[in-house]
Tab-separated table of C-alpha atoms in Angstrom:
chain	number	residue	atom	x	y	z
A	1	MET	CA	-69.147	48.924	-156.756
A	2	GLU	CA	-66.750	46.574	-154.929
A	3	TYR	CA	-63.182	48.064	-155.297
A	4	SER	CA	-60.046	46.815	-153.791
A	5	GLU	CA	-58.259	48.790	-151.004
A	6	LYS	CA	-55.619	49.868	-153.501
A	7	VAL	CA	-58.224	50.996	-156.117
A	8	MET	CA	-59.757	53.083	-153.254
A	9	ASP	CA	-56.225	54.403	-152.225
A	10	HIS	CA	-55.461	55.651	-155.844
A	11	PHE	CA	-58.903	56.985	-156.433
A	12	LEU	CA	-58.871	59.108	-153.152
A	13	ASN	CA	-55.288	60.071	-153.246
A	14	PRO	CA	-54.204	59.843	-157.006
A	15	ARG	CA	-50.480	60.253	-157.594
A	16	ASN	CA	-48.942	62.427	-160.220
A	17	VAL	CA	-52.046	64.357	-161.198
A	18	GLY	CA	-51.676	67.368	-163.540
A	19	GLU	CA	-50.126	68.209	-166.752
A	20	ILE	CA	-46.462	68.717	-167.780
A	21	PRO	CA	-46.147	72.198	-169.148
A	22	ASP	CA	-43.860	71.358	-171.988
A	23	PRO	CA	-44.089	67.517	-172.278
A	24	ASP	CA	-41.885	65.395	-174.412
A	25	GLY	CA	-44.896	63.385	-175.199
A	26	SER	CA	-48.707	63.433	-174.586
A	27	GLY	CA	-51.520	61.307	-175.431
A	28	GLU	CA	-55.190	60.584	-174.627
A	29	PHE	CA	-57.416	57.693	-174.638
A	30	GLY	CA	-61.147	57.174	-174.037
A	31	ASN	CA	-63.972	59.465	-174.814
A	32	PRO	CA	-66.141	61.650	-172.473
A	33	VAL	CA	-69.374	60.607	-174.308
A	34	CYS	CA	-68.623	56.969	-172.771
A	35	GLY	CA	-67.835	58.326	-169.484
A	36	ASP	CA	-64.099	57.886	-169.238
A	37	MET	CA	-61.114	59.574	-170.738
A	38	THR	CA	-57.397	59.801	-169.619
A	39	HIS	CA	-54.601	61.974	-170.621
A	40	VAL	CA	-51.033	61.099	-169.906
A	41	TYR	CA	-48.016	63.433	-170.283
A	42	ILE	CA	-44.221	62.390	-170.168
A	43	LYS	CA	-40.778	63.730	-169.960
A	44	VAL	CA	-38.199	61.567	-171.669
A	45	GLU	CA	-34.360	61.592	-170.993
A	46	ASP	CA	-31.899	58.993	-172.562
A	47	GLY	CA	-34.781	56.819	-173.765
A	48	ARG	CA	-36.481	56.703	-170.149
A	49	ILE	CA	-39.451	58.260	-168.747
A	50	THR	CA	-38.239	60.582	-166.041
A	51	ASP	CA	-41.525	62.352	-165.273
A	52	ILE	CA	-45.173	61.407	-165.897
A	53	LYS	CA	-48.394	62.936	-165.063
A	54	PHE	CA	-52.062	62.387	-165.846
A	55	LYS	CA	-55.595	63.622	-165.996
A	56	THR	CA	-58.896	61.672	-165.983
A	57	PHE	CA	-62.439	62.302	-166.495
A	58	GLY	CA	-64.047	59.208	-165.195
A	59	CYS	CA	-65.242	56.912	-162.506
A	60	GLY	CA	-63.224	55.645	-159.557
A	61	ALA	CA	-61.400	52.903	-161.513
A	62	ALA	CA	-60.475	55.138	-164.355
A	63	ILE	CA	-58.915	57.590	-161.975
A	64	ALA	CA	-57.247	54.865	-160.245
A	65	THR	CA	-55.870	53.264	-163.228
A	66	GLY	CA	-54.593	56.652	-164.366
A	67	SER	CA	-52.692	57.106	-161.081
A	68	MET	CA	-51.296	53.598	-161.221
A	69	ILE	CA	-49.987	53.893	-164.689
A	70	THR	CA	-47.819	56.879	-163.630
A	71	GLU	CA	-46.107	54.767	-160.904
A	72	LEU	CA	-45.543	51.798	-163.073
A	73	ALA	CA	-44.215	53.766	-165.917
A	74	VAL	CA	-41.910	56.265	-164.301
A	75	GLY	CA	-38.187	55.367	-164.592
A	76	LYS	CA	-38.866	52.819	-167.130
A	77	THR	CA	-37.251	52.810	-170.746
A	78	LEU	CA	-39.899	53.325	-173.483
A	79	ASP	CA	-39.800	49.639	-174.475
A	80	GLU	CA	-40.430	48.668	-170.957
A	81	ALA	CA	-43.225	51.144	-170.670
A	82	LEU	CA	-44.697	49.938	-174.062
A	83	ALA	CA	-44.787	46.337	-172.539
A	84	ILE	CA	-47.118	47.313	-169.605
A	85	THR	CA	-50.510	45.839	-170.358
A	86	ARG	CA	-53.917	46.783	-169.199
A	87	ASP	CA	-53.863	43.481	-167.055
A	88	ASP	CA	-50.592	44.607	-165.380
A	89	VAL	CA	-52.453	47.933	-164.422
A	90	ALA	CA	-55.380	46.035	-162.995
A	91	ASP	CA	-53.142	43.440	-161.249
A	92	ALA	CA	-51.066	46.349	-159.659
A	93	LEU	CA	-54.393	47.547	-158.303
A	94	ASP	CA	-55.154	44.110	-156.819
A	95	GLY	CA	-57.954	43.714	-159.566
A	96	LEU	CA	-60.869	45.612	-160.766
A	97	PRO	CA	-64.507	44.686	-160.990
A	98	PRO	CA	-65.132	42.543	-164.022
A	99	VAL	CA	-67.490	45.331	-165.483
A	100	LYS	CA	-64.678	47.882	-165.146
A	101	LEU	CA	-61.861	45.820	-166.766
A	102	HIS	CA	-62.830	46.897	-170.266
A	103	CYS	CA	-64.488	50.271	-170.119
A	104	SER	CA	-62.283	52.114	-167.433
A	105	ASN	CA	-58.932	50.520	-167.749
A	106	LEU	CA	-57.708	53.215	-170.300
A	107	ALA	CA	-54.542	54.346	-168.657
A	108	ALA	CA	-52.194	51.893	-170.530
A	109	ASP	CA	-53.533	52.964	-173.814
A	110	ALA	CA	-53.151	56.669	-172.842
A	111	LEU	CA	-49.501	55.980	-172.024
A	112	TYR	CA	-48.903	54.373	-175.486
A	113	ALA	CA	-50.347	57.219	-177.187
A	114	ALA	CA	-48.088	59.537	-175.238
A	115	ILE	CA	-45.147	57.352	-176.230
A	116	ARG	CA	-45.962	57.350	-179.779
A	117	ASP	CA	-46.418	61.024	-179.740
A	118	TYR	CA	-42.779	61.333	-178.336
A	119	GLN	CA	-41.570	58.830	-180.953
A	120	ALA	CA	-43.318	60.647	-183.793
A	121	LYS	CA	-41.740	63.977	-182.757
A	122	ASN	CA	-38.113	62.422	-182.358
A	123	LYS	CA	-38.089	60.347	-185.567
A	124	ASP	CA	-34.992	61.839	-186.994
A	125	SER	CA	-32.851	62.083	-183.839
B	1	MET	CA	-69.669	57.561	-138.972
B	2	LYS	CA	-72.866	59.460	-139.531
B	3	ARG	CA	-74.831	58.128	-142.407
B	4	ILE	CA	-77.140	60.377	-144.438
B	5	TYR	CA	-79.667	58.578	-146.976
B	6	LEU	CA	-80.423	60.727	-149.798
B	7	ASP	CA	-81.722	57.941	-151.993
B	8	HIS	CA	-85.463	57.617	-151.160
B	9	ALA	CA	-86.364	57.396	-154.762
B	10	ALA	CA	-84.635	54.070	-154.685
B	11	THR	CA	-86.220	52.678	-151.499
B	12	THR	CA	-87.128	53.776	-148.041
B	13	ALA	CA	-86.625	52.323	-144.607
B	14	VAL	CA	-89.861	50.822	-143.175
B	15	ASP	CA	-91.527	53.247	-140.595
B	16	ARG	CA	-91.674	51.910	-137.105
B	17	GLU	CA	-95.464	52.107	-137.025
B	18	VAL	CA	-95.608	50.193	-140.203
B	19	MET	CA	-93.364	47.526	-138.856
B	20	GLN	CA	-95.528	47.256	-135.754
B	21	ALA	CA	-98.700	47.089	-137.836
B	22	MET	CA	-97.301	44.114	-139.695
B	23	VAL	CA	-95.742	42.033	-136.800
B	24	PRO	CA	-98.856	40.162	-135.601
B	25	TYR	CA	-99.542	38.885	-139.089
B	26	PHE	CA	-96.408	36.983	-139.141
B	27	THR	CA	-97.314	34.948	-136.147
B	28	GLU	CA	-100.660	34.741	-134.271
B	29	ARG	CA	-102.583	36.299	-137.101
B	30	PHE	CA	-101.016	34.118	-139.861
B	31	GLY	CA	-104.130	32.763	-141.487
B	32	ASN	CA	-104.853	32.364	-145.305
B	33	ALA	CA	-107.305	35.072	-146.205
B	34	SER	CA	-109.059	32.505	-148.389
B	35	SER	CA	-109.724	30.080	-145.524
B	36	LEU	CA	-113.299	29.865	-144.135
B	37	HIS	CA	-112.306	29.491	-140.479
B	38	THR	CA	-111.601	32.146	-137.931
B	39	PHE	CA	-107.907	32.416	-138.683
B	40	GLY	CA	-108.723	32.820	-142.316
B	41	GLN	CA	-111.422	35.303	-141.668
B	42	ASP	CA	-109.214	37.319	-139.410
B	43	ALA	CA	-106.684	37.656	-142.325
B	44	ASN	CA	-109.583	38.385	-144.765
B	45	ARG	CA	-110.618	41.311	-142.466
B	46	ALA	CA	-107.258	42.740	-142.307
B	47	LEU	CA	-106.963	42.414	-146.117
B	48	ALA	CA	-110.469	44.231	-146.646
B	49	SER	CA	-109.420	46.879	-144.401
B	50	ALA	CA	-106.063	47.526	-146.185
B	51	ARG	CA	-107.829	47.573	-149.483
B	52	GLU	CA	-110.349	50.095	-148.252
B	53	GLY	CA	-107.461	52.416	-146.866
B	54	VAL	CA	-105.515	52.188	-150.314
B	55	ALA	CA	-108.981	52.842	-152.294
B	56	ASP	CA	-109.842	55.908	-150.056
B	57	ALA	CA	-106.281	57.284	-150.591
B	58	LEU	CA	-106.824	57.244	-154.298
B	59	GLY	CA	-110.419	58.338	-154.470
B	60	ALA	CA	-111.269	54.726	-155.607
B	61	ASP	CA	-113.636	52.148	-154.714
B	62	VAL	CA	-112.602	48.987	-152.903
B	63	GLU	CA	-113.166	46.511	-155.752
B	64	GLU	CA	-110.768	48.701	-157.876
B	65	ILE	CA	-107.707	47.882	-155.880
B	66	VAL	CA	-105.437	44.693	-156.770
B	67	PHE	CA	-102.563	44.004	-154.568
B	68	THR	CA	-99.386	43.006	-156.403
B	69	SER	CA	-95.805	42.254	-155.653
B	70	GLY	CA	-94.765	45.923	-156.347
B	71	GLY	CA	-94.694	48.645	-158.874
B	72	THR	CA	-92.998	46.601	-161.564
B	73	GLU	CA	-95.726	43.939	-161.456
B	74	SER	CA	-98.542	46.683	-161.573
B	75	ASP	CA	-96.960	48.114	-164.589
B	76	ASN	CA	-96.588	44.717	-166.372
B	77	LEU	CA	-100.274	43.861	-165.372
B	78	ALA	CA	-101.581	47.298	-166.662
B	79	LEU	CA	-99.771	46.795	-169.962
B	80	ARG	CA	-99.765	43.179	-170.739
B	81	GLY	CA	-103.158	42.850	-169.300
B	82	SER	CA	-104.492	45.466	-171.478
B	83	LEU	CA	-103.322	43.887	-174.737
B	84	PRO	CA	-103.512	40.218	-174.143
B	85	GLY	CA	-103.918	39.370	-177.818
B	86	HIS	CA	-100.741	41.333	-178.527
B	87	LYS	CA	-102.524	43.409	-181.147
B	88	GLY	CA	-102.909	47.216	-181.009
B	89	HIS	CA	-101.289	50.387	-180.286
B	90	ILE	CA	-99.812	51.908	-176.921
B	91	ILE	CA	-98.762	55.444	-176.477
B	92	THR	CA	-96.275	56.138	-173.733
B	93	SER	CA	-93.143	58.333	-173.094
B	94	SER	CA	-89.527	57.944	-173.664
B	95	ILE	CA	-88.611	58.622	-170.006
B	96	GLU	CA	-90.796	55.806	-168.442
B	97	HIS	CA	-89.334	53.577	-165.779
B	98	PRO	CA	-87.844	50.246	-167.329
B	99	ALA	CA	-90.811	48.444	-166.016
B	100	ILE	CA	-93.010	50.265	-168.509
B	101	LEU	CA	-90.241	50.658	-171.314
B	102	LYS	CA	-89.002	47.053	-171.309
B	103	THR	CA	-92.596	45.828	-171.118
B	104	CYS	CA	-93.538	48.008	-174.199
B	105	ARG	CA	-90.467	46.501	-176.050
B	106	HIS	CA	-91.716	42.997	-175.059
B	107	LEU	CA	-95.147	43.811	-176.389
B	108	GLU	CA	-93.566	45.275	-179.670
B	109	ARG	CA	-91.845	41.947	-180.306
B	110	LEU	CA	-95.142	40.110	-179.795
B	111	GLY	CA	-96.779	42.348	-182.496
B	112	CYS	CA	-98.115	45.561	-180.720
B	113	ASP	CA	-97.058	48.881	-181.866
B	114	VAL	CA	-95.731	51.445	-179.464
B	115	THR	CA	-95.262	55.182	-179.754
B	116	TYR	CA	-92.685	56.656	-177.429
B	117	LEU	CA	-93.316	60.436	-177.022
B	118	PRO	CA	-90.592	62.774	-176.619
B	119	VAL	CA	-90.215	65.127	-173.770
B	120	ASP	CA	-89.075	68.755	-173.538
B	121	ALA	CA	-85.869	69.927	-171.896
B	122	ASP	CA	-87.595	69.926	-168.540
B	123	GLY	CA	-88.870	66.362	-168.988
B	124	LEU	CA	-92.453	67.245	-169.663
B	125	VAL	CA	-94.812	65.408	-172.154
B	126	ASP	CA	-96.868	67.686	-174.217
B	127	PRO	CA	-100.715	66.493	-173.838
B	128	GLY	CA	-101.010	67.715	-177.592
B	129	ASP	CA	-98.529	65.106	-178.540
B	130	VAL	CA	-100.515	62.494	-176.812
B	131	GLU	CA	-103.678	63.511	-178.692
B	132	SER	CA	-101.989	63.546	-182.085
B	133	ALA	CA	-100.423	60.057	-181.560
B	134	ILE	CA	-103.788	58.461	-181.082
B	135	THR	CA	-104.883	56.126	-183.814
B	136	SER	CA	-107.894	53.859	-184.301
B	137	GLU	CA	-105.806	50.957	-183.045
B	138	THR	CA	-104.749	52.754	-179.744
B	139	ARG	CA	-105.564	50.618	-176.777
B	140	LEU	CA	-103.806	52.222	-173.947
B	141	ILE	CA	-102.021	55.344	-172.983
B	142	SER	CA	-99.419	54.939	-170.117
B	143	VAL	CA	-97.653	58.021	-168.878
B	144	MET	CA	-95.883	58.075	-165.610
B	145	HIS	CA	-97.231	60.695	-163.043
B	146	ALA	CA	-93.652	61.747	-161.725
B	147	ASN	CA	-90.327	60.689	-163.005
B	148	ASN	CA	-88.133	58.540	-160.806
B	149	GLU	CA	-84.843	60.334	-161.990
B	150	ILE	CA	-85.648	63.958	-162.403
B	151	GLY	CA	-88.912	64.208	-160.480
B	152	THR	CA	-90.643	66.013	-163.249
B	153	ILE	CA	-94.580	65.805	-162.641
B	154	GLN	CA	-96.482	65.144	-165.759
B	155	PRO	CA	-99.696	66.966	-166.698
B	156	VAL	CA	-101.614	63.697	-165.995
B	157	SER	CA	-104.879	65.337	-165.647
B	158	GLU	CA	-104.811	66.852	-169.059
B	159	ILE	CA	-103.596	63.528	-170.634
B	160	GLY	CA	-106.470	61.751	-168.619
B	161	ALA	CA	-109.010	64.043	-170.175
B	162	ILE	CA	-107.716	63.541	-173.554
B	163	ALA	CA	-107.748	59.729	-173.235
B	164	SER	CA	-111.232	59.938	-171.732
B	165	ASP	CA	-112.543	62.001	-174.769
B	166	HIS	CA	-111.292	59.225	-177.067
B	167	GLY	CA	-112.638	56.436	-174.849
B	168	ILE	CA	-108.836	54.952	-174.405
B	169	PRO	CA	-107.785	53.675	-171.069
B	170	PHE	CA	-105.089	55.919	-169.331
B	171	HIS	CA	-102.562	54.285	-166.941
B	172	THR	CA	-100.132	56.082	-164.891
B	173	ASP	CA	-97.240	54.918	-162.945
B	174	ALA	CA	-97.532	56.780	-159.563
B	175	VAL	CA	-94.817	54.829	-157.622
B	176	GLN	CA	-92.709	57.992	-156.954
B	177	SER	CA	-95.367	60.559	-156.733
B	178	PHE	CA	-97.864	59.058	-154.281
B	179	GLY	CA	-97.578	60.662	-150.734
B	180	LYS	CA	-95.836	63.642	-152.314
B	181	THR	CA	-98.484	65.122	-154.668
B	182	GLU	CA	-102.220	64.919	-154.788
B	183	ILE	CA	-103.774	62.135	-156.359
B	184	ASP	CA	-107.521	61.495	-157.247
B	185	VAL	CA	-108.104	58.989	-159.861
B	186	ARG	CA	-111.676	60.207	-160.688
B	187	LYS	CA	-110.733	63.887	-160.849
B	188	MET	CA	-107.731	63.055	-162.959
B	189	ASN	CA	-109.330	60.556	-165.398
B	190	ILE	CA	-106.992	57.707	-164.500
B	191	ASP	CA	-108.076	54.322	-165.301
B	192	MET	CA	-105.134	52.523	-163.951
B	193	LEU	CA	-102.500	53.458	-161.410
B	194	SER	CA	-99.389	51.681	-159.995
B	195	LEU	CA	-98.213	51.988	-156.587
B	196	SER	CA	-95.265	50.498	-154.644
B	197	SER	CA	-95.096	50.158	-150.849
B	198	HIS	CA	-91.284	50.450	-150.370
B	199	LYS	CA	-91.059	53.946	-151.703
B	200	ILE	CA	-93.473	55.127	-149.019
B	201	TYR	CA	-91.911	53.568	-145.778
B	202	GLY	CA	-93.590	50.385	-146.355
B	203	PRO	CA	-92.096	46.827	-146.821
B	204	LYS	CA	-90.579	45.687	-150.245
B	205	GLY	CA	-92.440	43.202	-152.263
B	206	VAL	CA	-95.803	44.714	-152.206
B	207	GLY	CA	-97.805	47.243	-154.135
B	208	ALA	CA	-101.214	47.758	-155.883
B	209	LEU	CA	-102.681	48.466	-159.328
B	210	TYR	CA	-105.834	50.469	-159.347
B	211	ILE	CA	-108.079	49.285	-162.091
B	212	ARG	CA	-111.227	51.299	-162.868
B	213	LYS	CA	-114.427	49.251	-162.649
B	214	GLY	CA	-115.440	47.817	-165.977
B	215	LEU	CA	-112.043	47.848	-167.334
B	216	LYS	CA	-111.203	44.304	-168.635
B	217	ILE	CA	-107.685	43.327	-167.502
B	218	GLU	CA	-106.424	39.674	-168.420
B	219	PRO	CA	-104.220	38.162	-165.420
B	220	LEU	CA	-100.560	37.622	-165.705
B	221	VAL	CA	-100.655	34.916	-162.943
B	222	TYR	CA	-103.294	32.101	-163.045
B	223	GLY	CA	-104.442	30.149	-159.910
B	224	GLY	CA	-106.894	30.349	-157.011
B	225	GLY	CA	-108.861	33.270	-158.015
B	226	HIS	CA	-107.461	35.731	-155.407
B	227	GLU	CA	-107.684	39.508	-155.939
B	228	MET	CA	-111.030	39.340	-157.963
B	229	GLY	CA	-109.384	36.781	-160.217
B	230	ILE	CA	-106.918	39.294	-161.517
B	231	ARG	CA	-103.833	38.219	-159.674
B	232	ALA	CA	-103.750	34.661	-158.255
B	233	GLY	CA	-101.667	33.659	-155.288
B	234	THR	CA	-102.235	33.585	-151.561
B	235	GLU	CA	-102.181	37.276	-150.543
B	236	ASN	CA	-99.031	38.564	-148.655
B	237	VAL	CA	-101.220	39.715	-145.712
B	238	SER	CA	-98.524	41.061	-143.539
B	239	GLY	CA	-96.917	42.916	-146.418
B	240	ILE	CA	-100.353	44.291	-147.485
B	241	VAL	CA	-101.252	45.445	-143.925
B	242	GLY	CA	-97.854	47.316	-143.766
B	243	PHE	CA	-98.466	48.823	-147.149
B	244	ALA	CA	-101.711	49.989	-146.079
B	245	LYS	CA	-100.318	51.565	-142.867
B	246	ALA	CA	-97.764	53.339	-144.851
B	247	VAL	CA	-100.475	54.628	-147.088
B	248	SER	CA	-102.472	55.850	-144.218
B	249	LEU	CA	-99.323	57.499	-142.689
B	250	ALA	CA	-98.554	59.177	-146.012
B	251	CYS	CA	-102.075	60.624	-146.138
B	252	GLU	CA	-101.996	61.694	-142.381
B	253	ARG	CA	-98.643	63.418	-142.831
B	254	PHE	CA	-99.060	64.714	-146.427
B	255	GLU	CA	-98.983	68.457	-145.406
B	256	SER	CA	-96.109	68.199	-143.069
B	257	ASP	CA	-94.069	65.901	-145.147
B	258	THR	CA	-94.328	67.971	-148.519
B	259	ALA	CA	-93.647	71.161	-146.643
B	260	HIS	CA	-90.548	69.641	-145.002
B	261	LEU	CA	-89.391	67.910	-148.247
B	262	VAL	CA	-89.753	71.143	-150.321
B	263	LYS	CA	-87.876	73.122	-147.638
B	264	LEU	CA	-84.819	70.609	-147.738
B	265	ARG	CA	-84.987	70.425	-151.590
B	266	ASP	CA	-84.838	74.117	-151.972
B	267	MET	CA	-82.093	74.594	-149.329
B	268	LEU	CA	-79.999	71.896	-151.162
B	269	ILE	CA	-80.532	73.259	-154.823
B	270	ASP	CA	-79.927	76.846	-153.604
B	271	GLY	CA	-76.851	75.852	-151.446
B	272	VAL	CA	-75.301	74.084	-154.487
B	273	PHE	CA	-75.926	76.787	-156.802
B	274	GLY	CA	-74.525	79.303	-154.369
B	275	SER	CA	-71.222	77.320	-153.592
B	276	ILE	CA	-70.313	75.510	-156.894
B	277	ASP	CA	-69.838	76.884	-160.494
B	278	ASP	CA	-70.865	74.947	-163.670
B	279	VAL	CA	-73.859	73.069	-162.270
B	280	PHE	CA	-77.250	72.716	-163.686
B	281	LEU	CA	-80.599	71.523	-162.465
B	282	ASN	CA	-82.032	68.363	-164.290
B	283	GLY	CA	-85.817	68.350	-164.606
B	284	HIS	CA	-88.548	70.965	-164.265
B	285	PRO	CA	-87.662	73.902	-161.926
B	286	THR	CA	-91.028	73.923	-160.413
B	287	LYS	CA	-93.227	70.937	-161.577
B	288	ARG	CA	-91.118	68.520	-159.836
B	289	LEU	CA	-91.368	66.178	-156.729
B	290	PRO	CA	-90.677	67.794	-153.361
B	291	ASN	CA	-87.923	65.482	-152.479
B	292	ASN	CA	-85.932	65.382	-155.730
B	293	ALA	CA	-82.903	67.404	-156.549
B	294	ASN	CA	-81.147	66.108	-159.616
B	295	MET	CA	-78.137	68.197	-160.793
B	296	ARG	CA	-75.207	67.819	-163.241
B	297	PHE	CA	-71.713	68.847	-162.339
B	298	MET	CA	-69.799	69.787	-165.452
B	299	PHE	CA	-66.370	68.048	-166.161
B	300	VAL	CA	-66.758	65.421	-163.536
B	301	GLU	CA	-68.193	61.750	-163.612
B	302	GLY	CA	-70.950	60.534	-161.355
B	303	GLU	CA	-69.735	57.497	-160.020
B	304	ALA	CA	-66.459	59.233	-158.913
B	305	MET	CA	-68.738	61.897	-157.027
B	306	LEU	CA	-70.963	59.114	-155.610
B	307	MET	CA	-68.008	57.262	-154.100
B	308	HIS	CA	-66.607	60.468	-152.576
B	309	LEU	CA	-69.938	61.227	-151.097
B	310	ASP	CA	-70.273	57.669	-149.804
B	311	ILE	CA	-66.996	57.871	-147.977
B	312	LYS	CA	-68.452	61.115	-146.159
B	313	GLY	CA	-71.536	59.038	-145.239
B	314	ILE	CA	-73.845	60.378	-147.950
B	315	ALA	CA	-75.910	58.123	-150.112
B	316	VAL	CA	-76.947	59.298	-153.486
B	317	SER	CA	-77.481	57.978	-157.006
B	318	THR	CA	-76.127	58.835	-160.476
B	319	GLY	CA	-77.199	58.987	-164.147
B	320	SER	CA	-73.722	58.017	-165.137
B	321	ALA	CA	-73.387	54.731	-167.194
B	322	CYS	CA	-70.382	53.709	-164.754
B	323	SER	CA	-72.773	53.027	-161.959
B	324	SER	CA	-75.449	51.241	-164.097
B	325	ALA	CA	-75.452	47.381	-164.580
B	326	SER	CA	-76.169	48.077	-168.288
B	327	LEU	CA	-73.333	50.533	-168.555
B	328	ASP	CA	-75.677	52.749	-170.365
B	329	PRO	CA	-76.034	56.561	-169.399
B	330	SER	CA	-79.644	57.409	-168.256
B	331	HIS	CA	-82.184	57.331	-170.872
B	332	VAL	CA	-84.113	60.002	-169.124
B	333	LEU	CA	-81.287	62.480	-169.157
B	334	LEU	CA	-80.547	61.837	-172.752
B	335	ALA	CA	-84.161	62.269	-173.647
B	336	LEU	CA	-83.890	65.914	-172.308
B	337	GLY	CA	-81.371	66.612	-174.745
B	338	ILE	CA	-78.421	66.679	-172.371
B	339	SER	CA	-75.057	65.582	-173.914
B	340	PRO	CA	-73.801	62.047	-172.893
B	341	GLU	CA	-70.754	63.449	-171.114
B	342	ASP	CA	-72.882	65.825	-169.021
B	343	VAL	CA	-75.331	62.967	-168.320
B	344	HIS	CA	-72.203	61.137	-166.746
B	345	GLY	CA	-72.022	64.118	-164.337
B	346	SER	CA	-75.460	63.997	-162.915
B	347	ILE	CA	-76.294	63.212	-159.266
B	348	ARG	CA	-79.671	62.601	-157.993
B	349	PHE	CA	-80.487	63.510	-154.361
B	350	THR	CA	-83.803	62.193	-153.152
B	351	HIS	CA	-84.279	62.976	-149.510
B	352	GLY	CA	-87.167	61.809	-147.159
B	353	ARG	CA	-89.159	62.226	-144.205
B	354	GLU	CA	-86.490	61.576	-141.585
B	355	ASN	CA	-83.705	63.845	-143.218
B	356	THR	CA	-82.943	67.168	-141.357
B	357	GLU	CA	-81.740	70.496	-142.257
B	358	GLU	CA	-78.412	69.671	-140.359
B	359	GLU	CA	-77.876	66.824	-142.696
B	360	ILE	CA	-78.443	68.911	-145.868
B	361	LYS	CA	-75.967	71.549	-144.310
B	362	TYR	CA	-73.475	68.780	-143.866
B	363	VAL	CA	-73.875	67.747	-147.593
B	364	LEU	CA	-73.461	71.344	-148.647
B	365	ASP	CA	-70.252	71.436	-146.542
B	366	MET	CA	-68.835	68.380	-148.126
B	367	LEU	CA	-69.755	68.754	-151.712
B	368	PRO	CA	-67.783	71.708	-153.053
B	369	ALA	CA	-64.379	70.167	-151.952
B	370	ILE	CA	-65.294	66.804	-153.708
B	371	ILE	CA	-66.378	68.525	-156.987
B	372	GLU	CA	-63.208	70.788	-156.789
B	373	LYS	CA	-60.921	67.739	-156.250
B	374	LEU	CA	-62.426	65.787	-159.121
B	375	ARG	CA	-62.360	68.893	-161.301
B	376	ALA	CA	-58.690	69.363	-160.547
B	377	ILE	CA	-58.078	65.776	-161.996
B	378	SER	CA	-60.344	66.155	-164.945
B	379	PRO	CA	-58.822	66.957	-168.414
B	380	LEU	CA	-62.222	68.639	-169.485
B	381	THR	CA	-62.133	71.318	-166.864
B	382	GLY	CA	-61.826	74.747	-168.414
B	383	LYS	CA	-61.447	73.172	-171.904
């Protein structure tokens, strides 16, 4: 598999790995049956993502996109974070092999799920 | 960096002796084996001697060996050549190589019926299932000798005996097993057998199909009547000479090769089980190829493991969908009843003649930290 240097860097040295013990929102996307699943945990203050962590079961591309989404989303408002697309993640990694664009680029969806979880919990506030 | 090749089920490096044997047939001994002049007759003698060597290694006769372009062509020739009218029934297993499975699917589309026998959790076909599947329309039974992914060795002698009792031709794909386990086509009641050169330290692009005398096989390739009229096309003399040399070396070194391979295999499996938790062996614990260690590591994905190992200079293969062109998880591992998420976490180590104990030790030194790192990232760990 021909991966960019950036993908290899994020795969070998993933940023912000782990769980947030008491997250304001958490979400997952993918399915281990298909070989890729990413969990995202967020802390939110004044409508901004102040902390974000991820965990991934999956291939090099799936791990790299999980790592990259944490870098792209941290410090963003929820609206800005919801505007991050799968393509943005792939572009930030200097591209993904075509075969991986669809199946292993799950991190943006996991982030949306975490934000929706936060929004559902904070509907009344 | 030191590079350790543990993917011999995929292909092998050409042995230096094989290379040396081939070289003259590219230049001064370049003749066409069908030509009547001295150049041609020299090539023809080389071809005859190669055929004799391959036949001897299988316990077959010279006129029973047809040289092909490799294992895939041999499998195609055995199956499609046996059912040229596209009528009749084939019995095969669900864990065959795609060269058999895809050919069977093609024959089904053309009108044949195919039974794909299940295997048990270790990957074994039950010979009783073979017998039960036989109908009055059955024209061929094809069950591989040893599986390319999990290394499980099938009871081909028993299946051969059943096929023989019913008067049905029996083909086996021995691409992975040749040189690593005993083969005698007469004793094992094998009517057709596929071989490949590049799995046994020979060149790529050459192989053979043994076809028992009297068995009628329709060619796939028509032309100048080469290979007893079964496979037309000017013979790849240099490749065939190299293949035959690889066969002869495999026979010569059989005892020492297999002892060495078993030692490294058991060292690797025992070492992994001793240092890593939540790991399982794929395939049969004892009826397996001496060079195959296929294991599944829970909570982690195979391509990620493969890439970490590659960075450490270790070349392996995985059953994970992520590394296959089709993006499908291994049909072999699924047929054993392994869950898809565990199939994704399977790694195949297939070592060879040139690997050393030091190399296996290096793998055992590197692997635990890689698994630990990936498990720390995985949301499945401990769930």
